[in-house]
Amino acid sequence: MKRRKLEPSIHTNLDRESDYTAYLQLDKLLDAQIPLSSPAHHDEMLFIVQHQVAELWIKLAIHEIEAAMDDLRADDLPMAVKKLARVKHIQNQMYNQWTVLDTLTPSEYAQFRHVFGRASGFQSPQYRLLEFLMGNKSRSILKVYEQQPEWHERLEDALQMPALFDEFLAYLSRQGRAVPAAVLKRDFSQARNDHPDVVAVLREIYENPRDDWASYEMCEALMDMANNFQFWRFHHMKTVERIIGHKTGSGGSSGVSFLKKALEIELFAELIQVRTEIGS
């Protein structure tokens, strides 16, 4: 077997404050997987790591979306599109990791499901913030976070502020597009009904893409995100169905039936509607 010699220039005399482990806080990160089953069930580690990794990807997605919204407010559309292109790939990672959890069988899961009590991914404040940023807002959900003041405040702020699509529409208005004032100046904590004038603005962009290629790319970036979010939701639902069937969810929901309802929620609905009108 061939062996690779350690090159003399490689740093080996590192203190614990400046090496790879310290930079990534690996001691803290790798100590965060604490099974509650006793004796520890082998498959509980998979369940913990799966969800912790998902939370890290969600953290990065939030980081990129919030930065893209800053870019939109600064009228820097190309930079916003660049960041949302990264979000699409983050979502791909989140989607693909379901296949690892799919290896967990019902009998394996049943042996440790009881240990996390009423804890559920439904309660994830990061997931809720991600939904708020993408426009799926609900004031009633905030009660889940009343015992987490910092998250409650952050979610309240996101509830009141424009979401990603709102910022895009505001950008289009500043560029001279005929976005209705009722869409731009409203209570952003409330769900907005689809507006035919917004569809008309999007149709103009799609039918004349070379006149405003950056906005055209932005529309497609948003559609990528919306579709990937639905793909993720669908695989989540099928993974839950595969592992627990139609049992009640750990957080008290109806389980699979509850998750199916989320598939009916359309993000950026006017971007779907415009597809019906193009070419007709």
PDB file of C-alpha atoms in Angstrom:
ATOM      1  CA  MET A   1       0.000   0.000   0.000  1.00  0.00           C
ATOM      2  CA  LYS A   2       1.320   3.422  -0.910  1.00  0.00           C
ATOM      3  CA  ARG A   3       1.713   5.847   1.924  1.00  0.00           C
ATOM      4  CA  ARG A   4       1.640   9.618   1.866  1.00  0.00           C
ATOM      5  CA  LYS A   5       4.330  11.320   3.868  1.00  0.00           C
ATOM      6  CA  LEU A   6       3.434  14.287   6.006  1.00  0.00           C
ATOM      7  CA  GLU A   7       4.811  17.369   4.283  1.00  0.00           C
ATOM      8  CA  PRO A   8       7.308  19.340   6.412  1.00  0.00           C
ATOM      9  CA  SER A   9       5.349  22.562   5.892  1.00  0.00           C
ATOM     10  CA  ILE A  10       2.171  21.197   7.509  1.00  0.00           C
ATOM     11  CA  HIS A  11       1.476  22.769  10.907  1.00  0.00           C
ATOM     12  CA  THR A  12       1.575  20.189  13.681  1.00  0.00           C
ATOM     13  CA  ASN A  13       2.564  22.219  16.734  1.00  0.00           C
ATOM     14  CA  LEU A  14      -0.819  23.811  17.421  1.00  0.00           C
ATOM     15  CA  ASP A  15      -2.264  24.879  20.749  1.00  0.00           C
ATOM     16  CA  ARG A  16      -5.870  24.010  21.560  1.00  0.00           C
ATOM     17  CA  GLU A  17      -6.961  27.604  21.008  1.00  0.00           C
ATOM     18  CA  SER A  18      -5.978  27.790  17.350  1.00  0.00           C
ATOM     19  CA  ASP A  19      -6.524  24.373  15.789  1.00  0.00           C
ATOM     20  CA  TYR A  20      -9.381  22.958  13.695  1.00  0.00           C
ATOM     21  CA  THR A  21     -11.204  21.574  16.715  1.00  0.00           C
ATOM     22  CA  ALA A  22     -11.216  24.959  18.436  1.00  0.00           C
ATOM     23  CA  TYR A  23     -12.264  26.927  15.344  1.00  0.00           C
ATOM     24  CA  LEU A  24     -15.312  24.708  14.756  1.00  0.00           C
ATOM     25  CA  GLN A  25     -16.079  24.284  18.460  1.00  0.00           C
ATOM     26  CA  LEU A  26     -16.037  20.538  17.883  1.00  0.00           C
ATOM     27  CA  ASP A  27     -15.797  19.663  21.564  1.00  0.00           C
ATOM     28  CA  LYS A  28     -19.096  21.451  22.150  1.00  0.00           C
ATOM     29  CA  LEU A  29     -20.687  20.225  18.910  1.00  0.00           C
ATOM     30  CA  LEU A  30     -19.778  16.556  19.333  1.00  0.00           C
ATOM     31  CA  ASP A  31     -20.793  16.541  22.994  1.00  0.00           C
ATOM     32  CA  ALA A  32     -24.328  17.666  22.070  1.00  0.00           C
ATOM     33  CA  GLN A  33     -25.588  14.191  21.136  1.00  0.00           C
ATOM     34  CA  ILE A  34     -26.940  12.828  24.419  1.00  0.00           C
ATOM     35  CA  PRO A  35     -29.298   9.846  24.088  1.00  0.00           C
ATOM     36  CA  LEU A  36     -31.965   9.679  26.785  1.00  0.00           C
ATOM     37  CA  SER A  37     -32.781   5.992  26.434  1.00  0.00           C
ATOM     38  CA  SER A  38     -31.266   3.783  29.150  1.00  0.00           C
ATOM     39  CA  PRO A  39     -29.437   1.754  28.169  1.00  0.00           C
ATOM     40  CA  ALA A  40     -28.817   3.973  25.131  1.00  0.00           C
ATOM     41  CA  HIS A  41     -30.611   2.524  22.117  1.00  0.00           C
ATOM     42  CA  HIS A  42     -28.317   2.309  19.102  1.00  0.00           C
ATOM     43  CA  ASP A  43     -30.694   4.138  16.730  1.00  0.00           C
ATOM     44  CA  GLU A  44     -31.374   7.115  18.979  1.00  0.00           C
ATOM     45  CA  MET A  45     -28.034   8.580  17.874  1.00  0.00           C
ATOM     46  CA  LEU A  46     -29.271   8.601  14.267  1.00  0.00           C
ATOM     47  CA  PHE A  47     -32.442  10.401  15.316  1.00  0.00           C
ATOM     48  CA  ILE A  48     -30.551  13.068  17.280  1.00  0.00           C
ATOM     49  CA  VAL A  49     -27.874  13.693  14.648  1.00  0.00           C
ATOM     50  CA  GLN A  50     -30.470  13.837  11.853  1.00  0.00           C
ATOM     51  CA  HIS A  51     -32.382  16.612  13.562  1.00  0.00           C
ATOM     52  CA  GLN A  52     -29.344  18.529  14.761  1.00  0.00           C
ATOM     53  CA  VAL A  53     -27.882  18.571  11.257  1.00  0.00           C
ATOM     54  CA  ALA A  54     -31.234  19.779   9.895  1.00  0.00           C
ATOM     55  CA  GLU A  55     -31.172  22.635  12.419  1.00  0.00           C
ATOM     56  CA  LEU A  56     -27.683  23.637  11.248  1.00  0.00           C
ATOM     57  CA  TRP A  57     -28.818  23.730   7.608  1.00  0.00           C
ATOM     58  CA  ILE A  58     -31.896  25.747   8.599  1.00  0.00           C
ATOM     59  CA  LYS A  59     -29.623  28.180  10.448  1.00  0.00           C
ATOM     60  CA  LEU A  60     -27.600  28.684   7.277  1.00  0.00           C
ATOM     61  CA  ALA A  61     -30.738  29.054   5.134  1.00  0.00           C
ATOM     62  CA  ILE A  62     -32.027  31.776   7.489  1.00  0.00           C
ATOM     63  CA  HIS A  63     -28.626  33.483   7.358  1.00  0.00           C
ATOM     64  CA  GLU A  64     -28.710  33.559   3.544  1.00  0.00           C
ATOM     65  CA  ILE A  65     -32.372  34.602   3.212  1.00  0.00           C
ATOM     66  CA  GLU A  66     -32.036  37.455   5.693  1.00  0.00           C
ATOM     67  CA  ALA A  67     -28.930  38.669   3.855  1.00  0.00           C
ATOM     68  CA  ALA A  68     -30.766  38.409   0.517  1.00  0.00           C
ATOM     69  CA  MET A  69     -33.563  40.536   1.969  1.00  0.00           C
ATOM     70  CA  ASP A  70     -30.958  43.139   2.965  1.00  0.00           C
ATOM     71  CA  ASP A  71     -29.681  43.066  -0.627  1.00  0.00           C
ATOM     72  CA  LEU A  72     -33.198  43.643  -1.936  1.00  0.00           C
ATOM     73  CA  ARG A  73     -33.670  46.608   0.360  1.00  0.00           C
ATOM     74  CA  ALA A  74     -30.386  47.977  -1.042  1.00  0.00           C
ATOM     75  CA  ASP A  75     -31.617  47.361  -4.629  1.00  0.00           C
ATOM     76  CA  ASP A  76     -28.801  44.864  -5.197  1.00  0.00           C
ATOM     77  CA  LEU A  77     -30.834  42.171  -6.930  1.00  0.00           C
ATOM     78  CA  PRO A  78     -27.929  40.134  -8.402  1.00  0.00           C
ATOM     79  CA  MET A  79     -26.468  39.588  -4.915  1.00  0.00           C
ATOM     80  CA  ALA A  80     -29.885  38.545  -3.595  1.00  0.00           C
ATOM     81  CA  VAL A  81     -30.242  36.014  -6.421  1.00  0.00           C
ATOM     82  CA  LYS A  82     -26.753  34.651  -5.653  1.00  0.00           C
ATOM     83  CA  LYS A  83     -27.633  34.034  -2.007  1.00  0.00           C
ATOM     84  CA  LEU A  84     -30.959  32.399  -2.843  1.00  0.00           C
ATOM     85  CA  ALA A  85     -29.197  30.098  -5.294  1.00  0.00           C
ATOM     86  CA  ARG A  86     -27.204  28.874  -2.300  1.00  0.00           C
ATOM     87  CA  VAL A  87     -30.434  28.349  -0.331  1.00  0.00           C
ATOM     88  CA  LYS A  88     -31.638  26.025  -3.081  1.00  0.00           C
ATOM     89  CA  HIS A  89     -28.602  23.800  -2.537  1.00  0.00           C
ATOM     90  CA  ILE A  90     -29.044  23.949   1.234  1.00  0.00           C
ATOM     91  CA  GLN A  91     -32.595  22.723   0.739  1.00  0.00           C
ATOM     92  CA  ASN A  92     -31.291  19.878  -1.417  1.00  0.00           C
ATOM     93  CA  GLN A  93     -29.094  18.763   1.478  1.00  0.00           C
ATOM     94  CA  MET A  94     -32.033  18.933   3.873  1.00  0.00           C
ATOM     95  CA  TYR A  95     -34.170  16.911   1.492  1.00  0.00           C
ATOM     96  CA  ASN A  96     -31.569  14.244   0.764  1.00  0.00           C
ATOM     97  CA  GLN A  97     -30.844  13.563   4.420  1.00  0.00           C
ATOM     98  CA  TRP A  98     -34.349  12.149   4.861  1.00  0.00           C
ATOM     99  CA  THR A  99     -33.071   9.022   3.118  1.00  0.00           C
ATOM    100  CA  VAL A 100     -30.821   8.364   6.122  1.00  0.00           C
ATOM    101  CA  LEU A 101     -33.732   8.560   8.564  1.00  0.00           C
ATOM    102  CA  ASP A 102     -35.729   6.315   6.222  1.00  0.00           C
ATOM    103  CA  THR A 103     -33.461   3.467   7.384  1.00  0.00           C
ATOM    104  CA  LEU A 104     -35.049   3.691  10.850  1.00  0.00           C
ATOM    105  CA  THR A 105     -37.678   0.961  11.159  1.00  0.00           C
ATOM    106  CA  PRO A 106     -40.924   1.210  13.172  1.00  0.00           C
ATOM    107  CA  SER A 107     -39.758  -1.374  15.713  1.00  0.00           C
ATOM    108  CA  GLU A 108     -36.448   0.432  16.227  1.00  0.00           C
ATOM    109  CA  TYR A 109     -38.096   3.814  16.709  1.00  0.00           C
ATOM    110  CA  ALA A 110     -40.695   2.420  19.105  1.00  0.00           C
ATOM    111  CA  GLN A 111     -37.935   1.436  21.510  1.00  0.00           C
ATOM    112  CA  PHE A 112     -36.859   5.013  22.229  1.00  0.00           C
ATOM    113  CA  ARG A 113     -39.690   7.278  21.041  1.00  0.00           C
ATOM    114  CA  HIS A 114     -41.005   7.682  24.582  1.00  0.00           C
ATOM    115  CA  VAL A 115     -37.814   9.304  25.893  1.00  0.00           C
ATOM    116  CA  PHE A 116     -38.316  12.724  24.276  1.00  0.00           C
ATOM    117  CA  GLY A 117     -41.845  13.087  25.632  1.00  0.00           C
ATOM    118  CA  ARG A 118     -43.784  15.890  23.932  1.00  0.00           C
ATOM    119  CA  ALA A 119     -40.815  17.274  21.996  1.00  0.00           C
ATOM    120  CA  SER A 120     -41.476  17.634  18.267  1.00  0.00           C
ATOM    121  CA  GLY A 121     -39.882  19.201  15.216  1.00  0.00           C
ATOM    122  CA  PHE A 122     -43.081  21.250  14.981  1.00  0.00           C
ATOM    123  CA  GLN A 123     -41.705  23.257  17.912  1.00  0.00           C
ATOM    124  CA  SER A 124     -38.439  24.214  16.179  1.00  0.00           C
ATOM    125  CA  PRO A 125     -38.149  28.023  16.409  1.00  0.00           C
ATOM    126  CA  GLN A 126     -35.722  28.067  13.495  1.00  0.00           C
ATOM    127  CA  TYR A 127     -38.108  26.184  11.252  1.00  0.00           C
ATOM    128  CA  ARG A 128     -40.872  28.589  12.229  1.00  0.00           C
ATOM    129  CA  LEU A 129     -38.647  31.583  11.463  1.00  0.00           C
ATOM    130  CA  LEU A 130     -37.800  30.074   8.077  1.00  0.00           C
ATOM    131  CA  GLU A 131     -41.520  29.771   7.311  1.00  0.00           C
ATOM    132  CA  PHE A 132     -42.151  33.353   8.426  1.00  0.00           C
ATOM    133  CA  LEU A 133     -39.346  34.645   6.192  1.00  0.00           C
ATOM    134  CA  MET A 134     -40.887  32.778   3.274  1.00  0.00           C
ATOM    135  CA  GLY A 135     -44.290  34.298   3.961  1.00  0.00           C
ATOM    136  CA  ASN A 136     -46.157  31.530   5.787  1.00  0.00           C
ATOM    137  CA  LYS A 137     -46.977  33.458   8.967  1.00  0.00           C
ATOM    138  CA  SER A 138     -49.265  32.693  11.882  1.00  0.00           C
ATOM    139  CA  ARG A 139     -49.656  34.722  15.064  1.00  0.00           C
ATOM    140  CA  SER A 140     -51.294  31.824  16.889  1.00  0.00           C
ATOM    141  CA  ILE A 141     -48.122  29.742  16.634  1.00  0.00           C
ATOM    142  CA  LEU A 142     -46.221  32.222  18.816  1.00  0.00           C
ATOM    143  CA  LYS A 143     -47.785  30.726  21.954  1.00  0.00           C
ATOM    144  CA  VAL A 144     -45.522  27.703  21.475  1.00  0.00           C
ATOM    145  CA  TYR A 145     -42.512  29.946  22.207  1.00  0.00           C
ATOM    146  CA  GLU A 146     -43.764  31.870  25.234  1.00  0.00           C
ATOM    147  CA  GLN A 147     -41.243  30.010  27.414  1.00  0.00           C
ATOM    148  CA  GLN A 148     -38.404  31.070  25.081  1.00  0.00           C
ATOM    149  CA  PRO A 149     -38.386  34.905  25.299  1.00  0.00           C
ATOM    150  CA  GLU A 150     -35.535  35.480  22.849  1.00  0.00           C
ATOM    151  CA  TRP A 151     -37.100  33.305  20.169  1.00  0.00           C
ATOM    152  CA  HIS A 152     -40.557  34.716  20.855  1.00  0.00           C
ATOM    153  CA  GLU A 153     -39.211  38.228  20.280  1.00  0.00           C
ATOM    154  CA  ARG A 154     -37.380  37.246  17.111  1.00  0.00           C
ATOM    155  CA  LEU A 155     -40.449  35.520  15.695  1.00  0.00           C
ATOM    156  CA  GLU A 156     -42.666  38.469  16.658  1.00  0.00           C
ATOM    157  CA  ASP A 157     -40.312  40.774  14.746  1.00  0.00           C
ATOM    158  CA  ALA A 158     -40.396  38.498  11.690  1.00  0.00           C
ATOM    159  CA  LEU A 159     -44.178  38.327  11.907  1.00  0.00           C
ATOM    160  CA  GLN A 160     -44.477  42.104  11.739  1.00  0.00           C
ATOM    161  CA  MET A 161     -41.851  42.684   9.047  1.00  0.00           C
ATOM    162  CA  PRO A 162     -42.127  42.112   5.271  1.00  0.00           C
ATOM    163  CA  ALA A 163     -41.231  38.589   4.164  1.00  0.00           C
ATOM    164  CA  LEU A 164     -38.907  37.703   1.288  1.00  0.00           C
ATOM    165  CA  PHE A 165     -41.527  38.015  -1.467  1.00  0.00           C
ATOM    166  CA  ASP A 166     -42.759  41.299   0.023  1.00  0.00           C
ATOM    167  CA  GLU A 167     -39.233  42.693  -0.256  1.00  0.00           C
ATOM    168  CA  PHE A 168     -39.027  41.574  -3.868  1.00  0.00           C
ATOM    169  CA  LEU A 169     -42.307  43.304  -4.693  1.00  0.00           C
ATOM    170  CA  ALA A 170     -41.078  46.479  -2.966  1.00  0.00           C
ATOM    171  CA  TYR A 171     -37.926  46.292  -5.077  1.00  0.00           C
ATOM    172  CA  LEU A 172     -39.995  45.922  -8.255  1.00  0.00           C
ATOM    173  CA  SER A 173     -42.053  48.962  -7.254  1.00  0.00           C
ATOM    174  CA  ARG A 174     -38.908  51.045  -6.806  1.00  0.00           C
ATOM    175  CA  GLN A 175     -37.874  49.985 -10.305  1.00  0.00           C
ATOM    176  CA  GLY A 176     -41.094  51.445 -11.711  1.00  0.00           C
ATOM    177  CA  ARG A 177     -43.234  48.299 -11.817  1.00  0.00           C
ATOM    178  CA  ALA A 178     -46.950  48.756 -11.132  1.00  0.00           C
ATOM    179  CA  VAL A 179     -47.138  46.921  -7.811  1.00  0.00           C
ATOM    180  CA  PRO A 180     -50.348  47.998  -6.012  1.00  0.00           C
ATOM    181  CA  ALA A 181     -49.975  50.271  -2.990  1.00  0.00           C
ATOM    182  CA  ALA A 182     -52.277  47.964  -1.014  1.00  0.00           C
ATOM    183  CA  VAL A 183     -49.666  45.225  -1.391  1.00  0.00           C
ATOM    184  CA  LEU A 184     -46.748  47.424  -0.375  1.00  0.00           C
ATOM    185  CA  LYS A 185     -48.310  49.158   2.624  1.00  0.00           C
ATOM    186  CA  ARG A 186     -50.208  46.747   4.798  1.00  0.00           C
ATOM    187  CA  ASP A 187     -50.154  44.750   8.015  1.00  0.00           C
ATOM    188  CA  PHE A 188     -47.469  42.185   7.192  1.00  0.00           C
ATOM    189  CA  SER A 189     -48.493  39.954  10.088  1.00  0.00           C
ATOM    190  CA  GLN A 190     -51.695  39.143   8.207  1.00  0.00           C
ATOM    191  CA  ALA A 191     -51.971  36.753   5.286  1.00  0.00           C
ATOM    192  CA  ARG A 192     -52.324  38.615   1.998  1.00  0.00           C
ATOM    193  CA  ASN A 193     -54.840  37.611  -0.635  1.00  0.00           C
ATOM    194  CA  ASP A 194     -53.412  37.053  -4.094  1.00  0.00           C
ATOM    195  CA  HIS A 195     -53.590  40.194  -6.204  1.00  0.00           C
ATOM    196  CA  PRO A 196     -54.221  40.141  -9.978  1.00  0.00           C
ATOM    197  CA  ASP A 197     -52.047  43.237 -10.466  1.00  0.00           C
ATOM    198  CA  VAL A 198     -49.088  41.404  -8.934  1.00  0.00           C
ATOM    199  CA  VAL A 199     -49.693  38.548 -11.360  1.00  0.00           C
ATOM    200  CA  ALA A 200     -49.714  41.119 -14.192  1.00  0.00           C
ATOM    201  CA  VAL A 201     -46.328  42.483 -13.062  1.00  0.00           C
ATOM    202  CA  LEU A 202     -44.868  38.985 -12.973  1.00  0.00           C
ATOM    203  CA  ARG A 203     -46.339  38.185 -16.373  1.00  0.00           C
ATOM    204  CA  GLU A 204     -44.603  41.209 -17.872  1.00  0.00           C
ATOM    205  CA  ILE A 205     -41.291  40.002 -16.446  1.00  0.00           C
ATOM    206  CA  TYR A 206     -41.760  36.480 -17.785  1.00  0.00           C
ATOM    207  CA  GLU A 207     -42.906  37.550 -21.213  1.00  0.00           C
ATOM    208  CA  ASN A 208     -40.016  40.001 -21.642  1.00  0.00           C
ATOM    209  CA  PRO A 209     -37.145  38.363 -19.743  1.00  0.00           C
ATOM    210  CA  ARG A 210     -34.310  40.133 -21.584  1.00  0.00           C
ATOM    211  CA  ASP A 211     -35.688  43.509 -20.531  1.00  0.00           C
ATOM    212  CA  ASP A 212     -35.059  42.659 -16.860  1.00  0.00           C
ATOM    213  CA  TRP A 213     -33.053  39.468 -16.646  1.00  0.00           C
ATOM    214  CA  ALA A 214     -32.198  39.883 -12.952  1.00  0.00           C
ATOM    215  CA  SER A 215     -35.886  40.013 -11.954  1.00  0.00           C
ATOM    216  CA  TYR A 216     -36.550  37.026 -14.209  1.00  0.00           C
ATOM    217  CA  GLU A 217     -33.802  35.092 -12.410  1.00  0.00           C
ATOM    218  CA  MET A 218     -35.192  36.160  -9.055  1.00  0.00           C
ATOM    219  CA  CYS A 219     -38.629  34.812  -9.928  1.00  0.00           C
ATOM    220  CA  GLU A 220     -37.095  31.457 -10.816  1.00  0.00           C
ATOM    221  CA  ALA A 221     -34.960  31.432  -7.670  1.00  0.00           C
ATOM    222  CA  LEU A 222     -38.098  31.938  -5.594  1.00  0.00           C
ATOM    223  CA  MET A 223     -39.852  29.118  -7.442  1.00  0.00           C
ATOM    224  CA  ASP A 224     -36.890  26.821  -6.794  1.00  0.00           C
ATOM    225  CA  MET A 225     -37.134  27.577  -3.086  1.00  0.00           C
ATOM    226  CA  ALA A 226     -40.904  27.120  -2.966  1.00  0.00           C
ATOM    227  CA  ASN A 227     -40.737  23.785  -4.785  1.00  0.00           C
ATOM    228  CA  ASN A 228     -37.855  22.516  -2.666  1.00  0.00           C
ATOM    229  CA  PHE A 229     -39.735  23.451   0.474  1.00  0.00           C
ATOM    230  CA  GLN A 230     -42.710  21.398  -0.682  1.00  0.00           C
ATOM    231  CA  PHE A 231     -40.478  18.465  -1.669  1.00  0.00           C
ATOM    232  CA  TRP A 232     -38.984  18.598   1.833  1.00  0.00           C
ATOM    233  CA  ARG A 233     -42.433  18.671   3.430  1.00  0.00           C
ATOM    234  CA  PHE A 234     -43.596  15.752   1.300  1.00  0.00           C
ATOM    235  CA  HIS A 235     -40.603  13.566   2.145  1.00  0.00           C
ATOM    236  CA  HIS A 236     -41.002  14.495   5.811  1.00  0.00           C
ATOM    237  CA  MET A 237     -44.603  13.337   5.704  1.00  0.00           C
ATOM    238  CA  LYS A 238     -43.694  10.074   3.936  1.00  0.00           C
ATOM    239  CA  THR A 239     -40.841   9.386   6.354  1.00  0.00           C
ATOM    240  CA  VAL A 240     -43.161   9.865   9.328  1.00  0.00           C
ATOM    241  CA  GLU A 241     -45.771   7.632   7.680  1.00  0.00           C
ATOM    242  CA  ARG A 242     -43.134   4.988   7.023  1.00  0.00           C
ATOM    243  CA  ILE A 243     -41.924   4.961  10.631  1.00  0.00           C
ATOM    244  CA  ILE A 244     -45.055   5.504  12.766  1.00  0.00           C
ATOM    245  CA  GLY A 245     -47.909   5.020  10.309  1.00  0.00           C
ATOM    246  CA  HIS A 246     -50.888   7.102  11.407  1.00  0.00           C
ATOM    247  CA  LYS A 247     -50.132   7.363  15.103  1.00  0.00           C
ATOM    248  CA  THR A 248     -50.520  10.708  16.871  1.00  0.00           C
ATOM    249  CA  GLY A 249     -47.485  12.967  16.489  1.00  0.00           C
ATOM    250  CA  SER A 250     -45.143  13.352  19.460  1.00  0.00           C
ATOM    251  CA  GLY A 251     -46.073  17.043  19.784  1.00  0.00           C
ATOM    252  CA  GLY A 252     -49.789  16.208  20.025  1.00  0.00           C
ATOM    253  CA  SER A 253     -50.691  16.693  16.350  1.00  0.00           C
ATOM    254  CA  SER A 254     -52.592  14.156  14.274  1.00  0.00           C
ATOM    255  CA  GLY A 255     -49.275  13.129  12.719  1.00  0.00           C
ATOM    256  CA  VAL A 256     -49.385  12.304   9.035  1.00  0.00           C
ATOM    257  CA  SER A 257     -52.767  13.989   8.535  1.00  0.00           C
ATOM    258  CA  PHE A 258     -51.390  17.206  10.019  1.00  0.00           C
ATOM    259  CA  LEU A 259     -48.320  17.074   7.781  1.00  0.00           C
ATOM    260  CA  LYS A 260     -50.463  16.488   4.688  1.00  0.00           C
ATOM    261  CA  LYS A 261     -52.272  19.774   5.322  1.00  0.00           C
ATOM    262  CA  ALA A 262     -48.967  21.650   5.020  1.00  0.00           C
ATOM    263  CA  LEU A 263     -48.694  20.440   1.424  1.00  0.00           C
ATOM    264  CA  GLU A 264     -51.738  22.558   0.577  1.00  0.00           C
ATOM    265  CA  ILE A 265     -49.907  25.776   1.522  1.00  0.00           C
ATOM    266  CA  GLU A 266     -48.488  27.557  -1.529  1.00  0.00           C
ATOM    267  CA  LEU A 267     -45.536  29.869  -1.074  1.00  0.00           C
ATOM    268  CA  PHE A 268     -45.361  32.754  -3.557  1.00  0.00           C
ATOM    269  CA  ALA A 269     -48.742  31.740  -5.000  1.00  0.00           C
ATOM    270  CA  GLU A 270     -48.747  34.478  -7.655  1.00  0.00           C
ATOM    271  CA  LEU A 271     -45.662  32.905  -9.186  1.00  0.00           C
ATOM    272  CA  ILE A 272     -47.784  29.803  -9.724  1.00  0.00           C
ATOM    273  CA  GLN A 273     -50.739  31.774 -11.068  1.00  0.00           C
ATOM    274  CA  VAL A 274     -48.647  33.605 -13.650  1.00  0.00           C
ATOM    275  CA  ARG A 275     -47.711  30.281 -15.218  1.00  0.00           C
ATOM    276  CA  THR A 276     -51.349  29.682 -16.022  1.00  0.00           C
ATOM    277  CA  GLU A 277     -51.583  32.993 -17.863  1.00  0.00           C
ATOM    278  CA  ILE A 278     -48.331  32.911 -19.832  1.00  0.00           C
ATOM    279  CA  GLY A 279     -49.012  32.018 -23.444  1.00  0.00           C
ATOM    280  CA  SER A 280     -52.795  32.203 -23.060  1.00  0.00           C
TER     281      SER A 280
END
